C-alpha positions as semicolon CSV with decimal commas, in nm:
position;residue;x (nm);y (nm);z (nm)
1;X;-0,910;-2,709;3,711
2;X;-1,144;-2,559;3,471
3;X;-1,448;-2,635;3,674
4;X;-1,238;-2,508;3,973
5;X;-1,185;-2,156;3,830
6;X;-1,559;-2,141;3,746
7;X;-1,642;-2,201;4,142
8;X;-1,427;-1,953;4,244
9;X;-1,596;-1,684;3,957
10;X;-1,954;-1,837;4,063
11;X;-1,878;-1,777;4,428
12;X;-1,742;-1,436;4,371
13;X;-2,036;-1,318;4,118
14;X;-2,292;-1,482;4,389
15;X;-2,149;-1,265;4,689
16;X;-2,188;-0,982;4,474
17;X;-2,561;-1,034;4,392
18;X;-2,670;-1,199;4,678
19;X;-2,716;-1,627;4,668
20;X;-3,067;-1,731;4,600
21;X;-3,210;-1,932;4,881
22;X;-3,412;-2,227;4,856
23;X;-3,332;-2,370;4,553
24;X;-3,257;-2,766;4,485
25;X;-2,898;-2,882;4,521
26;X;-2,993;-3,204;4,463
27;X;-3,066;-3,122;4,056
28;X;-2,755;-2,886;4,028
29;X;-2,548;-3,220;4,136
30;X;-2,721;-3,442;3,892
31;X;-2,715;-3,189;3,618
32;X;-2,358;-3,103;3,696
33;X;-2,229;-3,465;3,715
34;X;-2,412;-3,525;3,385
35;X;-2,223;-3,244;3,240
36;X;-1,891;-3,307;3,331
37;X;-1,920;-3,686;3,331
38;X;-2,046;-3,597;2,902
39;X;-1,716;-3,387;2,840
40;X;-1,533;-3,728;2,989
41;X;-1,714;-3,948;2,758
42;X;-1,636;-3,720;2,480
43;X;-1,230;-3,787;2,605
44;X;-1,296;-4,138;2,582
45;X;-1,445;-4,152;2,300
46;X;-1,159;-4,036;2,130
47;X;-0,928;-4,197;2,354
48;X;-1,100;-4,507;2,263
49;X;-1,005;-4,490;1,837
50;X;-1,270;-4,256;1,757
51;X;-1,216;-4,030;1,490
52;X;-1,200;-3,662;1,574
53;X;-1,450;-3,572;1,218
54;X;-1,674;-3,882;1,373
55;X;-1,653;-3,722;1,706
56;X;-1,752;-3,369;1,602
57;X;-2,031;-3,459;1,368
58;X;-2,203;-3,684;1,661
59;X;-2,133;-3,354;1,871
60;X;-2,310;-3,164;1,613
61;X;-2,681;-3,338;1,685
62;X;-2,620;-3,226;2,045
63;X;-2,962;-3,038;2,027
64;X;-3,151;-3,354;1,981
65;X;-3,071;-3,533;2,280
66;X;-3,163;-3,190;2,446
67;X;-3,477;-3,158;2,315
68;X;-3,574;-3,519;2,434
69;X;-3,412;-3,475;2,768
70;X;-3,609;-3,150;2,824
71;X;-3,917;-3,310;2,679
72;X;-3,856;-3,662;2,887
73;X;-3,721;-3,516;3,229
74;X;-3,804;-3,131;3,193
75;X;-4,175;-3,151;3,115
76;X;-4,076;-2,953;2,808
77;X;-4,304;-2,866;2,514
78;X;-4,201;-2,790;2,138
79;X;-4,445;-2,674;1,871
80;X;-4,391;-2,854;1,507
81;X;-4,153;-2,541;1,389
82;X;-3,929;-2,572;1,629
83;X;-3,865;-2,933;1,582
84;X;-3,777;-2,836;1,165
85;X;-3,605;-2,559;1,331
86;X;-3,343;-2,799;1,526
87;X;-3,327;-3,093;1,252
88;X;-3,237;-2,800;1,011
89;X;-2,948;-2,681;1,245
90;X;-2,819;-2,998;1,300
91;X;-2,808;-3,121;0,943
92;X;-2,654;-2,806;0,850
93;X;-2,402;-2,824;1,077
94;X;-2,349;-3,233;1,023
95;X;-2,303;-3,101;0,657
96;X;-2,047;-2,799;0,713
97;X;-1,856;-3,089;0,924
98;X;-1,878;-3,348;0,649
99;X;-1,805;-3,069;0,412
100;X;-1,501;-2,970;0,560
101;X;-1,321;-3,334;0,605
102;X;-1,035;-3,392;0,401
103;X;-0,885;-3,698;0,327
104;X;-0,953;-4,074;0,360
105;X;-1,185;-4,159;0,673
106;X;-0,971;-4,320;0,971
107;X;-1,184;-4,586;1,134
108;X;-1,361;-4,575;1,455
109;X;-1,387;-4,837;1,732
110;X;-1,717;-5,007;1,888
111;X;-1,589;-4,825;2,251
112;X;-1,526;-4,493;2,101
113;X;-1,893;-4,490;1,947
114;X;-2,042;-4,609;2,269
115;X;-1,868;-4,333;2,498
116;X;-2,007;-4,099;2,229
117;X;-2,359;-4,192;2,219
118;X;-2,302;-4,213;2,644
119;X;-2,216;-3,829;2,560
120;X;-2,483;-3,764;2,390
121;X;-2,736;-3,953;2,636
122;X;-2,573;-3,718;2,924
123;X;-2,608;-3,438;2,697
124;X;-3,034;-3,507;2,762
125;X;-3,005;-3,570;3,094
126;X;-2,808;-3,250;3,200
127;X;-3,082;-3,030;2,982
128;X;-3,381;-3,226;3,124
129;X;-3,258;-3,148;3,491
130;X;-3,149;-2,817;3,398
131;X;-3,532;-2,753;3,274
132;X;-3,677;-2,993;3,574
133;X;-3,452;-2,713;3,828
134;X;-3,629;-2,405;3,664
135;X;-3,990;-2,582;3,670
136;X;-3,911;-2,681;4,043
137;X;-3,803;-2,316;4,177
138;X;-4,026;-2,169;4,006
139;X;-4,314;-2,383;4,174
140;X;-4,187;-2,278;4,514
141;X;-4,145;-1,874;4,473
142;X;-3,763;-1,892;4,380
143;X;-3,562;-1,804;4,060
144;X;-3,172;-1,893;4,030
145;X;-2,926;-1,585;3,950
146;X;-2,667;-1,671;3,664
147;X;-2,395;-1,716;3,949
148;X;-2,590;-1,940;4,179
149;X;-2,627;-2,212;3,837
150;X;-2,259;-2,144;3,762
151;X;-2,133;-2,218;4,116
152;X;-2,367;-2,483;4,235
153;X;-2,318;-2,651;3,880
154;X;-1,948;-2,633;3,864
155;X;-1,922;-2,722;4,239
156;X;-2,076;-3,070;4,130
157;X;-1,862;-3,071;3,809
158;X;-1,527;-3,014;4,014
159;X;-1,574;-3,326;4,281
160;X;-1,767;-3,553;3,965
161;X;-1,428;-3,437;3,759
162;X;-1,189;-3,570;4,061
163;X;-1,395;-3,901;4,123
164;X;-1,397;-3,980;3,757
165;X;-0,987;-3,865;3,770
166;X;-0,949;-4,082;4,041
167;X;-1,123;-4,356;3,916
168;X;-0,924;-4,397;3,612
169;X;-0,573;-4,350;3,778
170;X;-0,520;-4,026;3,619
171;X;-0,453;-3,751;3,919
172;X;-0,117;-3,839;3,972
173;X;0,027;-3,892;3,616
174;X;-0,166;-3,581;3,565
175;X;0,053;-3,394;3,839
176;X;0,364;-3,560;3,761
177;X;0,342;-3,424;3,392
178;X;0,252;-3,067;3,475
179;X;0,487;-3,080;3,706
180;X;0,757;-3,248;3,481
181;X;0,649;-2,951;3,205
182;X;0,591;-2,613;3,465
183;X;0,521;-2,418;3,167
184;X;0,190;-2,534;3,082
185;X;0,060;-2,428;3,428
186;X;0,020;-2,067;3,270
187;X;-0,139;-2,248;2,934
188;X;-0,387;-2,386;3,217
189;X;-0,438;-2,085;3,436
190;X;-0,506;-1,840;3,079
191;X;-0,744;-2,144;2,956
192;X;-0,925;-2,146;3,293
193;X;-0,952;-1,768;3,303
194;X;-1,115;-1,752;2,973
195;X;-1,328;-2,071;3,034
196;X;-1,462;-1,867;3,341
197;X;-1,541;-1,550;3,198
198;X;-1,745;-1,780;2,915
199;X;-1,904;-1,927;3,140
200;X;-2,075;-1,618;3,296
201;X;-2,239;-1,577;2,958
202;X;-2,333;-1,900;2,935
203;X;-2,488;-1,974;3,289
204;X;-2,683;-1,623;3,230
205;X;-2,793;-1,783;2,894
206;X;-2,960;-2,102;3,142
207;X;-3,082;-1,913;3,402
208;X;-3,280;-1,647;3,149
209;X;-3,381;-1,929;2,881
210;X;-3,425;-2,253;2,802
211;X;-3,152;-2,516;2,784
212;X;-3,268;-2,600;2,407
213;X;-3,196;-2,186;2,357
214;X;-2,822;-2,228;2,477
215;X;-2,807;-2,595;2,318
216;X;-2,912;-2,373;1,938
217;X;-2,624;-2,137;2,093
218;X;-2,347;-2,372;2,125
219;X;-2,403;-2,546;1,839
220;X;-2,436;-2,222;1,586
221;X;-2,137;-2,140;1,684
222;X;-1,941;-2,337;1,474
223;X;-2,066;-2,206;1,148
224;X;-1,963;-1,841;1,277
225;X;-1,646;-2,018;1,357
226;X;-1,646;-2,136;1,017
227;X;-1,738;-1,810;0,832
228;X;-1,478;-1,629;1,046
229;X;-1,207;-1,877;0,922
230;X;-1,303;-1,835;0,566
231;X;-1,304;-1,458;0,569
232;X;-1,048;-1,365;0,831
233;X;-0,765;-1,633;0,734
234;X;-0,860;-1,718;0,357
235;X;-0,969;-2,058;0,399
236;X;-1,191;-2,256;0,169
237;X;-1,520;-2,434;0,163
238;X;-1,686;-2,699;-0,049
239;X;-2,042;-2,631;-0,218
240;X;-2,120;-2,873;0,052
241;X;-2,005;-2,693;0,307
242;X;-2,199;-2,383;0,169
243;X;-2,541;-2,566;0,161
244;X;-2,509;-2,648;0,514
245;X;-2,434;-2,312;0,630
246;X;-2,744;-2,195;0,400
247;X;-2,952;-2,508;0,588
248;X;-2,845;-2,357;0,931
249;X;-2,850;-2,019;0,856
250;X;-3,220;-2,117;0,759
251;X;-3,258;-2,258;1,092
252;X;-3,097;-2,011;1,288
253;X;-3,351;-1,701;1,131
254;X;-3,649;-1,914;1,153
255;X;-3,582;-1,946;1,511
256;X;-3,534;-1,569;1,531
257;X;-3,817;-1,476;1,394
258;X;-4,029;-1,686;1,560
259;X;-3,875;-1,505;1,874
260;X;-3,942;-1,165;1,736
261;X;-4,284;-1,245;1,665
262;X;-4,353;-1,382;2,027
263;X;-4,277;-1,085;2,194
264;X;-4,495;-0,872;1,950
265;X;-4,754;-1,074;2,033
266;X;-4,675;-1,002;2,426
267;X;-4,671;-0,640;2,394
């Protein structure tokens, strides 16, 4: 359903500025099966006796399996800084998440740390064929708009969601519990609504930059999160937690700078 309202959002957006022609459907469905099929994995993962912490730390490294899969499948270059740039994200983000665990650790089982390293592995492969599609249009004359990668992506995402659904029996106990709890259809439709309007930023994020760019996005975003929770709502933060902010923060203005100074050189 999420997927679904992101098709409707990418159609509507690509009406109004005009659907590129020419590009590759072929890579939006692999990318876009990858996608969704690593959000599943994630599911089972958990489903499967992993730990939520466990879960969100292996999340955390998301950038590497980016890098490689734009490096591997994308053709993808990265210059010595940025690779310190990425391990010093990640580790201060694995930190802030290690940092903020309470309590004794609950165990995880052999299937729930396979489905998350399957994330992870899908992770690479949606980032090298999201780099692969830019290299390819651009080759023959074309560039994708934000909405055409939102649509054409989600469209794959939607029917990869309902096979994988299917698959595992889940469609109808799904429909027989929303419709056995009606009130969670608004929960659904707000969540959707949101997810959609996200997702405009984020497919213009892909189609401007590259997939490691939205990868460093994504995963910064939990130590704003995190600041926002300790100043907004009062809560607290090991000396841990604070080095790994510092780490990423490190990270995060390194990259920025190394931006800045790009386009200097440019102009």
């Amino acid at each position: 359903l999420e997927a679904l309202a992101n098709v409707v959002i990418g159609f509507v957006g690509m009406q109004l500025t005009g659907a590129t022609q020419g590009i590759p459907k072929a890579m939006f469905a692999i990318s876009g099966a990858a996608q969704v099929s690593a959000k599943a994995c994630t599911s089972l993962a958990l489903a499967n006796g992993l730990s939520f912490p466990v879960a969100t730390l292996a999340k955390s490294g998301k950038m590497a399996p980016v890098m490689a899969g734009s490096l591997l499948l994308g053709g993808a270059s990265y210059s010595i800084r940025e690779y310190l740039q990425v391990a010093a994200i990640i580790g201060g983000t694995a930190v802030v998440s290690m940092g903020k665990k309470k309590g004794g650790a609950s165990g995880s089982s052999s299937m729930g740390v396979f489905y998350i390293v399957l994330s992870l592995v899908l992770d690479g492969v949606t980032a090298g064929f999201q780099k692969r599609l830019k290299v390819e249009t651009e080759k023959a004359g074309v560039k994708p708009k934000p909405y055409d990668f939102m649509f054409w992506t989600n469209l794959y995402m939607c029917l990869t969601a309902l096979v994988i659904a299917g698959g595992l029996g889940e469609v109808g106990s799904g429909l027989a519990y929303c419709s056995a709890n009606p009130e969670i259809f608004t929960k659904i439709t707000k969540f959707a609504a949101c997810s959609a309007v996200g997702q405009s930023f984020i497919f213009y994020t892909i189609a401007n930059f590259d997939p490691l760019v939205l990868s460093t996005v994504t995963t910064t975003r939990k130590i704003f999160s995190v600041l926002l929770s300790i100043f907004l709502k009062g809560h607290s933060l090991s000396p841990t937690g604070w080095s790994g902010i510092a780490l990423s923060c490190g990270g995060i203005i390194s990259e920025l700078q190394s931006k800045a100074s790009g386009k200097k050189k440019k102009t």
